[in-house]
Short mmCIF file of C-alpha atoms and ligand atoms in Angstrom, two decimals:
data_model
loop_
_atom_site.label_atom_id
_atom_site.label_comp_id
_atom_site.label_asym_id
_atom_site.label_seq_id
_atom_site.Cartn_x
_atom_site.Cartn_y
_atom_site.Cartn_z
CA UNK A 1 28.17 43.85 -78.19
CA UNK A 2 24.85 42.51 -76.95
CA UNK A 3 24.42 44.86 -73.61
CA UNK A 4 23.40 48.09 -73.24
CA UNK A 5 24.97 49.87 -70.61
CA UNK A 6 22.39 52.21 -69.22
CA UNK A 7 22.52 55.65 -66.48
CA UNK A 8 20.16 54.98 -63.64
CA UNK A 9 17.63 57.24 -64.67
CA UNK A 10 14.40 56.62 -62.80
CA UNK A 11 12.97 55.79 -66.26
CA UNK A 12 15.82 53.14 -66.57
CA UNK A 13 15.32 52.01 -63.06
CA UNK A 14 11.63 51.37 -64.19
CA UNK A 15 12.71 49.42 -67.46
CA UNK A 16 15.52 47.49 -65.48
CA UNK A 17 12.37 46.24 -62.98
CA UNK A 18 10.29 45.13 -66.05
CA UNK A 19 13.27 43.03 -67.73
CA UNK A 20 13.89 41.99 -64.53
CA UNK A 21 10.06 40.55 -63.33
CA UNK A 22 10.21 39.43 -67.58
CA UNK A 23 12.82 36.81 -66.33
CA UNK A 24 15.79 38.90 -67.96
CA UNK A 25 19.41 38.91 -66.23
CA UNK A 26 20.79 43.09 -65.48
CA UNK A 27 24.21 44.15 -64.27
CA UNK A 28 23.35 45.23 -60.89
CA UNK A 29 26.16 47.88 -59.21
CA UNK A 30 26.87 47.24 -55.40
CA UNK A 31 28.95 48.82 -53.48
CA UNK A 32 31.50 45.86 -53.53
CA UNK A 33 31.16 44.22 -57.05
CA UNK A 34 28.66 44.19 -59.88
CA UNK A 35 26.79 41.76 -59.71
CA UNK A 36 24.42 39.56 -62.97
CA UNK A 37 21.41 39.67 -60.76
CA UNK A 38 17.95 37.61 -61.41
CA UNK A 39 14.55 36.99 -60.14
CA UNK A 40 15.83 35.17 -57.19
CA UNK A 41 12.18 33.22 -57.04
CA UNK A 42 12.22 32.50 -60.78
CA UNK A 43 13.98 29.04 -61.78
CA UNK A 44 14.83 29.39 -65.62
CA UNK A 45 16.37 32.64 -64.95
CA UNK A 46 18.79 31.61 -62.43
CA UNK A 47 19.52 28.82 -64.91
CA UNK A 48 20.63 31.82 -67.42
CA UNK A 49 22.70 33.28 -64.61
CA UNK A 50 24.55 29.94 -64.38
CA UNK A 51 24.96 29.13 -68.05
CA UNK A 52 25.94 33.02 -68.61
CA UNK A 53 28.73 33.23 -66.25
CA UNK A 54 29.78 29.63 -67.30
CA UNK A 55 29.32 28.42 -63.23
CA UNK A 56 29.38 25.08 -62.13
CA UNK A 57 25.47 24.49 -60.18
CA UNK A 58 27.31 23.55 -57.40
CA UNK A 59 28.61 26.91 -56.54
CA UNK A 60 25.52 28.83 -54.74
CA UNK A 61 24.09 32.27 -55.34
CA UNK A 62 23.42 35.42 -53.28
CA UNK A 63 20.39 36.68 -52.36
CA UNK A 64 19.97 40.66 -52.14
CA UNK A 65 17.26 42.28 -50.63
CA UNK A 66 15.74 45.92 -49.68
CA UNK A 67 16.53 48.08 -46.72
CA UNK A 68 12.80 47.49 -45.45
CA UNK A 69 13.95 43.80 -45.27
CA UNK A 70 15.94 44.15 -42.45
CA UNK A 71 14.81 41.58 -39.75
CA UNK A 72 14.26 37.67 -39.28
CA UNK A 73 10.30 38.28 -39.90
CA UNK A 74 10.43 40.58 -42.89
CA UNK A 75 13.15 37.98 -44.24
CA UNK A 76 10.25 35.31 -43.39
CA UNK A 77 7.80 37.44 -44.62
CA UNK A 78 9.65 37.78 -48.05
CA UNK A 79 10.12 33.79 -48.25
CA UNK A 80 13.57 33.98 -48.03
CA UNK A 81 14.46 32.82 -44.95
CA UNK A 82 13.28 30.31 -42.28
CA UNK A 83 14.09 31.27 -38.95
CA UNK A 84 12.07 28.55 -37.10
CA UNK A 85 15.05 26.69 -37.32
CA UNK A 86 17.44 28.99 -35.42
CA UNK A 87 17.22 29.28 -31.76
CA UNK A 88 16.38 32.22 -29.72
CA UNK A 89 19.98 33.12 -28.88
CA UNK A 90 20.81 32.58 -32.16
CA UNK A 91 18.02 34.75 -34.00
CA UNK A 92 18.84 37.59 -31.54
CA UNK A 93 22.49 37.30 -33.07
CA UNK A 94 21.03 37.67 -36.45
CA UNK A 95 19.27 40.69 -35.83
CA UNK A 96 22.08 42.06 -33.81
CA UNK A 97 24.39 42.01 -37.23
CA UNK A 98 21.84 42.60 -39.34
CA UNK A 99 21.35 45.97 -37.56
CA UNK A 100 25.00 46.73 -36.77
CA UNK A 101 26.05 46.16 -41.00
CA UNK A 102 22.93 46.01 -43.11
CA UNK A 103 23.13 47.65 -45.42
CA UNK A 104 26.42 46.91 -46.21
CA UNK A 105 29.12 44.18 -47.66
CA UNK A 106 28.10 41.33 -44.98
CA UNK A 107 26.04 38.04 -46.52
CA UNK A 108 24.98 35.82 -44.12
CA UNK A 109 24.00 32.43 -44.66
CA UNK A 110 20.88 31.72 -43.01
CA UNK A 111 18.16 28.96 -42.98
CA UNK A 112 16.19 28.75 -46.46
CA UNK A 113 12.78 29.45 -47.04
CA UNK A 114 11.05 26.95 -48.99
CA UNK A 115 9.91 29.39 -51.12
CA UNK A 116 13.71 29.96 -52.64
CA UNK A 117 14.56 27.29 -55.63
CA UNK A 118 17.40 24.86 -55.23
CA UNK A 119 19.27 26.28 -58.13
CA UNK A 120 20.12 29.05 -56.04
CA UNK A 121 21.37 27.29 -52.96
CA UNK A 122 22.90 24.54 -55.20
CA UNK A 123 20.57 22.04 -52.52
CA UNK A 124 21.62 23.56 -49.52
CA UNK A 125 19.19 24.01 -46.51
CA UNK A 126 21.00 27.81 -46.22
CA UNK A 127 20.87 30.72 -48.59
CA UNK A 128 23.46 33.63 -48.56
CA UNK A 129 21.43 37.17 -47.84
CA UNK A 130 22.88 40.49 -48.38
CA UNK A 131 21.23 43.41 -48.19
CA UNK A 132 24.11 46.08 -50.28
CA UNK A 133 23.87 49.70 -49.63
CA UNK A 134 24.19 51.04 -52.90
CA UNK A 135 21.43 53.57 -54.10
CA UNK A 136 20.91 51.94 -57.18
CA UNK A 137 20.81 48.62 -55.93
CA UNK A 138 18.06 49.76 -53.13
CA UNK A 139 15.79 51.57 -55.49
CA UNK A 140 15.61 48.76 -57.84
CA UNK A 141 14.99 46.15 -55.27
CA UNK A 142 12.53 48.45 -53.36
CA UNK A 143 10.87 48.14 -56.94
CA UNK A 144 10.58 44.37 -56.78
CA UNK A 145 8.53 42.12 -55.49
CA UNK A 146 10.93 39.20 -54.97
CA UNK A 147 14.97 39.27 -54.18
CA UNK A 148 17.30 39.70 -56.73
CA UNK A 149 19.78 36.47 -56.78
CA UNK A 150 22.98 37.91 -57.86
CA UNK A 151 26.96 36.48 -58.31
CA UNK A 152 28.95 38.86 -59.30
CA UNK A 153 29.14 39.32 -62.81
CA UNK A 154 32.10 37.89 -64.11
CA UNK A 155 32.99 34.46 -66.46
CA UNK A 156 33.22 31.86 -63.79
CA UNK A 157 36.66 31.92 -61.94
CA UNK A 158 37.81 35.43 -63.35
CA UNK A 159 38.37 38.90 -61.93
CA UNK A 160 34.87 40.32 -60.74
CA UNK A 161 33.96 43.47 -62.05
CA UNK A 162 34.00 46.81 -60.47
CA UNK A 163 32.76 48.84 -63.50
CA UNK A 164 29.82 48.79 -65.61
CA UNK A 165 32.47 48.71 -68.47
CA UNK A 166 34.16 45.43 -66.68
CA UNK A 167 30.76 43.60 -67.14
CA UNK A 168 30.46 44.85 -70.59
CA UNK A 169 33.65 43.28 -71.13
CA UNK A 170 33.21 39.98 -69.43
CA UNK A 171 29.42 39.23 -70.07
CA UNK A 172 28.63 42.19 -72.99
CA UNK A 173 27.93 39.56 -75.71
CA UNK A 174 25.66 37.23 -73.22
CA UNK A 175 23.12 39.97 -71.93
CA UNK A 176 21.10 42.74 -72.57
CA UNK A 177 21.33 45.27 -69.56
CA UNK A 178 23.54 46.67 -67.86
CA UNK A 179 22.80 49.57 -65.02
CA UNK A 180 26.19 51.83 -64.71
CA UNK A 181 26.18 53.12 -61.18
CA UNK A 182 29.64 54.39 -61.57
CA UNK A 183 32.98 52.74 -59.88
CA UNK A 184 32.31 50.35 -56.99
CA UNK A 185 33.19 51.88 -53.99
CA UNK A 186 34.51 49.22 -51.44
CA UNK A 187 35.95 47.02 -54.93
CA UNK A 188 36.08 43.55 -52.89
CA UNK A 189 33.22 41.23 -52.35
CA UNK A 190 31.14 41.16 -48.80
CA UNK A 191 32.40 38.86 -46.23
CA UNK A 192 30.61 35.95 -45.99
CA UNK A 193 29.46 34.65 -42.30
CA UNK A 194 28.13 30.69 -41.79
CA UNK A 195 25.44 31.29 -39.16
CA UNK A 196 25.20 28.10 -37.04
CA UNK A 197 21.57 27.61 -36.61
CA UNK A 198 22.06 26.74 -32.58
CA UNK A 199 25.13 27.62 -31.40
CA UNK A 200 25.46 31.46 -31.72
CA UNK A 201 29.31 31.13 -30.82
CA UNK A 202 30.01 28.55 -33.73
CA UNK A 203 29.70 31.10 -36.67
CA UNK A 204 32.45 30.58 -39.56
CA UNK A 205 33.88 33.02 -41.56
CA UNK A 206 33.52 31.47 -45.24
CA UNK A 207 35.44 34.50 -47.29
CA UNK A 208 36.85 37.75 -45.77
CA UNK A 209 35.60 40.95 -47.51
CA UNK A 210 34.53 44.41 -46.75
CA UNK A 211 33.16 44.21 -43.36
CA UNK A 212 36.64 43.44 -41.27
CA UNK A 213 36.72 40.45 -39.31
CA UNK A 214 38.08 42.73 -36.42
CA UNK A 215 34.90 44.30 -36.45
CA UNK A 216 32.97 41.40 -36.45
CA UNK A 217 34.85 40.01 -33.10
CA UNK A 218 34.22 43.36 -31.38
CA UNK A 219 30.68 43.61 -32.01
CA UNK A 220 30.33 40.25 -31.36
CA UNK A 221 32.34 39.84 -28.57
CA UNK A 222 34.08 36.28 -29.52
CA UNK A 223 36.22 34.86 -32.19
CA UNK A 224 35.38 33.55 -35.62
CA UNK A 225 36.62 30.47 -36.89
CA UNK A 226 37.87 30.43 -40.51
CA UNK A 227 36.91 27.58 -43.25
CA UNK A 228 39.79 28.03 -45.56
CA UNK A 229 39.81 27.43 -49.19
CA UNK A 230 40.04 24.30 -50.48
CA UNK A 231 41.00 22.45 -53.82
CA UNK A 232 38.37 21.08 -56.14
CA UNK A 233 38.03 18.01 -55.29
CA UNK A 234 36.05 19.17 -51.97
CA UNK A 235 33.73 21.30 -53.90
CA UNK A 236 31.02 20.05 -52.42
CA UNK A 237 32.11 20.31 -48.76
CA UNK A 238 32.50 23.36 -48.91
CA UNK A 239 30.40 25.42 -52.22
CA UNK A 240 31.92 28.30 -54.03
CA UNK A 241 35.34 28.57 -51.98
CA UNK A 242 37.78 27.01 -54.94
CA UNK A 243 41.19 27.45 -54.15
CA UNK A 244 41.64 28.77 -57.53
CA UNK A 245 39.26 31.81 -58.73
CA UNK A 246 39.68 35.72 -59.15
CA UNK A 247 42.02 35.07 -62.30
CA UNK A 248 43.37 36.93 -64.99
CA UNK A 249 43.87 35.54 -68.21
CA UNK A 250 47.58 35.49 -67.90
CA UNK A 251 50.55 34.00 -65.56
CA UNK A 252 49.62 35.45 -62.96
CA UNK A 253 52.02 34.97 -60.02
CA UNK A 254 52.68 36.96 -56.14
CA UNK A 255 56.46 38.17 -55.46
CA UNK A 256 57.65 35.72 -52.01
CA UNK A 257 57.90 39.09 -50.14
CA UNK A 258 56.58 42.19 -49.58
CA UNK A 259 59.07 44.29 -51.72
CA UNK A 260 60.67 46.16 -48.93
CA UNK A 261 61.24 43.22 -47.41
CA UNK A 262 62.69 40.88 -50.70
CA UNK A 263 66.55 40.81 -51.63
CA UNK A 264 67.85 41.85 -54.97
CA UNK A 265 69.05 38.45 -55.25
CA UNK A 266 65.81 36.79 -53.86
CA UNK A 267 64.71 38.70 -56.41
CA UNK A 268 66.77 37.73 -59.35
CA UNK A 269 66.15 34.16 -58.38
CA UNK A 270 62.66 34.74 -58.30
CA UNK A 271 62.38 36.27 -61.90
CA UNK A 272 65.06 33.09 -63.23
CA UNK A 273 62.68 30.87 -61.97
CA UNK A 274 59.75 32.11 -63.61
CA UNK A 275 61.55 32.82 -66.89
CA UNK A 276 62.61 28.72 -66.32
CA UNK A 277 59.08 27.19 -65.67
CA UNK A 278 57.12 29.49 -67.91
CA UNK A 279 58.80 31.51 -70.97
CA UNK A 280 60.96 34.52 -71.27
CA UNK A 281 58.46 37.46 -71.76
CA UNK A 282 58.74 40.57 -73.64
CA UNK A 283 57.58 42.50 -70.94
CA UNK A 284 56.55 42.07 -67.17
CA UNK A 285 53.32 43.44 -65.69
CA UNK A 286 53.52 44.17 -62.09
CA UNK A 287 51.35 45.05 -59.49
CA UNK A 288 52.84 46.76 -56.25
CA UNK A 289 50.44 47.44 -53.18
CA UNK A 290 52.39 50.95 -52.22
CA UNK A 291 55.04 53.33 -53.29
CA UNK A 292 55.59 54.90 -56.63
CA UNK A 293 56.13 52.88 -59.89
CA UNK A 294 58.86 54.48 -60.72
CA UNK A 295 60.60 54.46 -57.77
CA UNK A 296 60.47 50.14 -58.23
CA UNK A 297 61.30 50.56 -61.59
CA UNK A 298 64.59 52.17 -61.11
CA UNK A 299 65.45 49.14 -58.70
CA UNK A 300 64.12 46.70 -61.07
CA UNK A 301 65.37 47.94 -64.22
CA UNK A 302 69.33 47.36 -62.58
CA UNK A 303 67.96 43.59 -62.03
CA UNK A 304 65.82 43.13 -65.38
CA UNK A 305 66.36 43.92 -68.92
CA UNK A 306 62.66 42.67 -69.57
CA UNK A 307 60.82 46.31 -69.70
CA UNK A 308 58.15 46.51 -67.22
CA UNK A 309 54.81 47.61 -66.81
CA UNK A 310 53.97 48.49 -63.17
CA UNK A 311 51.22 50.08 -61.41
CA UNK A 312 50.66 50.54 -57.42
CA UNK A 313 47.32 50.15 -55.98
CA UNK A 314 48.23 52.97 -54.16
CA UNK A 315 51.02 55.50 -53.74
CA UNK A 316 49.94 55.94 -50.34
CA UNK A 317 49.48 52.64 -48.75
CA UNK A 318 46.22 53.18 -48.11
CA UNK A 319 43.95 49.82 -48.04
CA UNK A 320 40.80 51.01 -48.53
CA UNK A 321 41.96 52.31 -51.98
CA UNK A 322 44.47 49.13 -52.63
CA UNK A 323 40.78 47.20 -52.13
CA UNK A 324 38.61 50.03 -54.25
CA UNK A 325 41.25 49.32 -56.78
CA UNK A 326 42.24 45.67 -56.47
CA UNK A 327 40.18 44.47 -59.74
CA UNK A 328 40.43 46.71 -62.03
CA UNK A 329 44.25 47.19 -62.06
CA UNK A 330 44.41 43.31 -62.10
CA UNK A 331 42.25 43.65 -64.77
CA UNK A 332 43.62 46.55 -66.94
CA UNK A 333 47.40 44.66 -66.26
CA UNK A 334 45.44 41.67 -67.71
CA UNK A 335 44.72 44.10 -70.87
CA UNK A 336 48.19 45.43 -71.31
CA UNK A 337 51.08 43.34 -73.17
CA UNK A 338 52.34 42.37 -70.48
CA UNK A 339 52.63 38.60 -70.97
CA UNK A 340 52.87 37.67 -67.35
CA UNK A 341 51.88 39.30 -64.48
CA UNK A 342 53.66 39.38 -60.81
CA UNK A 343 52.05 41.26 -57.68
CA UNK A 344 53.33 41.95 -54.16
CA UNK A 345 51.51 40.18 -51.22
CA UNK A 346 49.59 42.22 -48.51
CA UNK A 347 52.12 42.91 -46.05
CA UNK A 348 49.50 43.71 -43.73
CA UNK A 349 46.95 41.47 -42.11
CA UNK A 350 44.36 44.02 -40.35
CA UNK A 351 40.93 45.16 -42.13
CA UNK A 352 40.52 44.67 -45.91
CA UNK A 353 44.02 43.61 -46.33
CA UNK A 354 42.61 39.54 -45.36
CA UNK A 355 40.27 40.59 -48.48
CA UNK A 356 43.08 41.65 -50.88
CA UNK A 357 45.29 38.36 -49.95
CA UNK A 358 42.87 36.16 -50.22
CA UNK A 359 41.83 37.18 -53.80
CA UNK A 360 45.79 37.53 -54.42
CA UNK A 361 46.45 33.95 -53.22
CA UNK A 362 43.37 32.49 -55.37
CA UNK A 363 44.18 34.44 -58.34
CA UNK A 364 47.59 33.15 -58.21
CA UNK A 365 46.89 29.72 -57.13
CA UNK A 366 46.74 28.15 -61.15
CA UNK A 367 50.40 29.90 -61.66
CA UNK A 368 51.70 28.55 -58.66
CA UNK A 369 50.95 25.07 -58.99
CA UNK A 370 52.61 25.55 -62.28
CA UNK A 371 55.21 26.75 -60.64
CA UNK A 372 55.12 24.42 -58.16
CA UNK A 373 56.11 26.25 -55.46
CA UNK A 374 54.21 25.07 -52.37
CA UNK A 375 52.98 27.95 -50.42
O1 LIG B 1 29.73 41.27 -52.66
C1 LIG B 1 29.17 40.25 -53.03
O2 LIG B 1 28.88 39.34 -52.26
C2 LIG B 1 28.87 40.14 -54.53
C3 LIG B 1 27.82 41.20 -54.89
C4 LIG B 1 27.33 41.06 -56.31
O3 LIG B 1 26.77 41.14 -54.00
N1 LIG B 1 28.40 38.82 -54.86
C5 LIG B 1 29.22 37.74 -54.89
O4 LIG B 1 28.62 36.58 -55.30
O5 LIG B 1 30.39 37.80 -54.58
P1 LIG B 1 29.43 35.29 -55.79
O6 LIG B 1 28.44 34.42 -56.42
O7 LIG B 1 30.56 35.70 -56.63
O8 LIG B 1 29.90 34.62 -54.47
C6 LIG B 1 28.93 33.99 -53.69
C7 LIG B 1 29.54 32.98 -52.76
C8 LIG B 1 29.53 31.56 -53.32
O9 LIG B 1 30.62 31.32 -54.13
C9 LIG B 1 29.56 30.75 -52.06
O10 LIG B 1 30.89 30.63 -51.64
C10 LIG B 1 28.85 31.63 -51.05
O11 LIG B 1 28.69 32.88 -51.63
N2 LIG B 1 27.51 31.11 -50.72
C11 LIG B 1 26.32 31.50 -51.21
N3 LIG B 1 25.32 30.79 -50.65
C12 LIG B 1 25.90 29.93 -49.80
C13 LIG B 1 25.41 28.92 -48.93
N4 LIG B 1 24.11 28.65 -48.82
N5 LIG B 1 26.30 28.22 -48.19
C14 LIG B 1 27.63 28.48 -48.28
N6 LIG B 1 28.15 29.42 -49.09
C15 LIG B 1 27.31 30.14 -49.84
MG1 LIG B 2 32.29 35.74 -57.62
#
């Protein structure tokens, strides 16, 4: 392996800055998802960032910035962002957010500065900003003296990572540095708001994520309109929100139900009709969202003779930890030899569980047109 995963060590922090200003790519821990972060101003190494991670141009990249970026004018002052564009009501909005969730997992997309190259809008007149909480992530860009453009760092259309050991794995053999800054806390990306440059009541939600869209209403005070994900065809109506993306290298399929609220013989069906349209496997992977393994294995096993592999995302039910844990369990599942992998849906749809079913849904979305079971 290529990368070097290194401690945050203000003496790392320091090196990380040089590679960094030297046009180098760095595995960047945030609080949602590690990101493969760049010079954000520097053109041939945000071409790196899209050859490394294999992405199509047309999918655009986030810009992160410092906590002492937080307004329209130090966004302006930065050359990030162009605010003459946005109207008064509408700038007021901005700030409004920016102070209510910055830092934290909310990217807005704003007017572009000049100043920030196509490659990283994909020729867009909007850029995505975020401005992440996590320590390591501030002190390095408090460092810098432009933004640090950053997807996260996964092989385009796979499982992001929430460990510096997840990067390793993914991009290890691509890059040279990685910065470990430990598990990612929220394990989700941020949500992802379309400010409407006029009209402060037309903002879109483009992808649920850590910051709740229930909390976005309230603060607000209105509702937010949803641009749902489309199929690849409309790529370029709508950059970056494929239908099909988050996925693991196997089958990789969602039970019809919530468990407690499938039939043992919806269930049987369900497992005949995978075994049909795929292959028998030697052993099932699956992912539940509550309850104890074992507990679904004893019901299981009486419907199954394929062993099983199963792990809960958590015993308690408790989102913010299914979310924490979302990726890496899809991920270590992914790892096992388990040769296809089944997970229960969200039942709920409050807070981070729109987060977990979307990335459920668009990791499962290649296995379910092979299954072809319209959804
Ligand atoms: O939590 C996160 O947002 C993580 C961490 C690393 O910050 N980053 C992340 O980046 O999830 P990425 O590249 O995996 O997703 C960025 C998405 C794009 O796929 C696209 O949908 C949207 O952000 N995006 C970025 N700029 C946009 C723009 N100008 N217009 C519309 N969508 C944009
Ligand atoms: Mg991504």
């Amino acid at each position: 392996m290529r990368a070097r995963i290194l401690p945050p060590t203000l003496e790392n922090l320091k090196l990380i800055a040089l590679a960094l200003k030297n046009g180098e790519l760095v595995g960047l821990p945030t609080e949602t998802v590690y990101g493969l972060a760049a010079n954000g101003f520097n053109p041939v190494a945000l071409a790196q960032v899209f050859e490394t991670k294999e992405r199509p141009t047309f999918d655009p990249l986030i810009v992160h910035v410092g906590p002492s970026q937080k307004s329209l004018a130090k966004l302006e002052q930065m050359k990030v962002v162009d605010p003459s564009v946005l109207s008064l009501s509408v700038r007021h909005q901005v700030e409004g957010l920016m102070q209510a969730f910055w830092p934290g997992p909310l990217t807005l997309i704003l007017p572009k500065h000049p100043h920030v190259p196509d490659l990283v809008t994909s020729g867009l007149p909007s850029v995505g900003v975020r401005m992440p909480v996590h320590p390591v992530a501030q002190n390095l860009l408090e460092q810098l003296p432009f933004p640090l453009a950053a997807p996260s760092a996964n092989r385009f259309g796979r499982i992001s990572p929430t460990s510096a050991q997840a990067v390793a794995d993914e991009l290890g053999d691509r890059m040279d540095w990685i910065l470990d800054g430990g598990p990612c806390g929220i394990g989700v990306e941020s949500t992802i708001l379309l400010i409407h440059p006029q009209v402060p009541e037309q903002i879109q939600l483009l992808r649920s994520g850590g910051v709740s869209l229930e909390r976005l209403q309230t603060h607000l005070g209105f509702s937010i309109s949803r641009q749902t994900p489309v199929g690849s065809s409309h790529a370029f109506a709508a950059p970056g929100m494929l239908e099909s993306h988050y996925a693991p290298g196997k089958p990789f399929l969602l039970f019809p139900k919530p468990l407690d609220q499938i039939t043992d013989s919806e269930l049987i069906c369900f497992f005949e009709t995978l075994v049909q349209k795929f292959f028998k496997p030697l052993v099932w992977g699956v992912l539940l969202q509550k309850g104890a393994p074992e507990a679904f294995n004893r019901r299981l096993s009486l419907l199954t003779k394929i062993p099983l592999l199963i792990r809960s995302l958590s015993e308690a039910g408790d989102l913010k930890e299914r979310a924490h844990r979302l990726f890496s369990e899809m991920r270590g599942l992914d790892a096992t030899s388990a040769e296809i992998l089944i997970a229960e849906p969200c039942a709920e749809e409050n807070g981070l569980a729109q987060a977990i079913s979307d990335r459920l849904t668009r990791a499962s979305a290649h296995s379910r047109s092979r299954l072809a079971l319209a959804k």
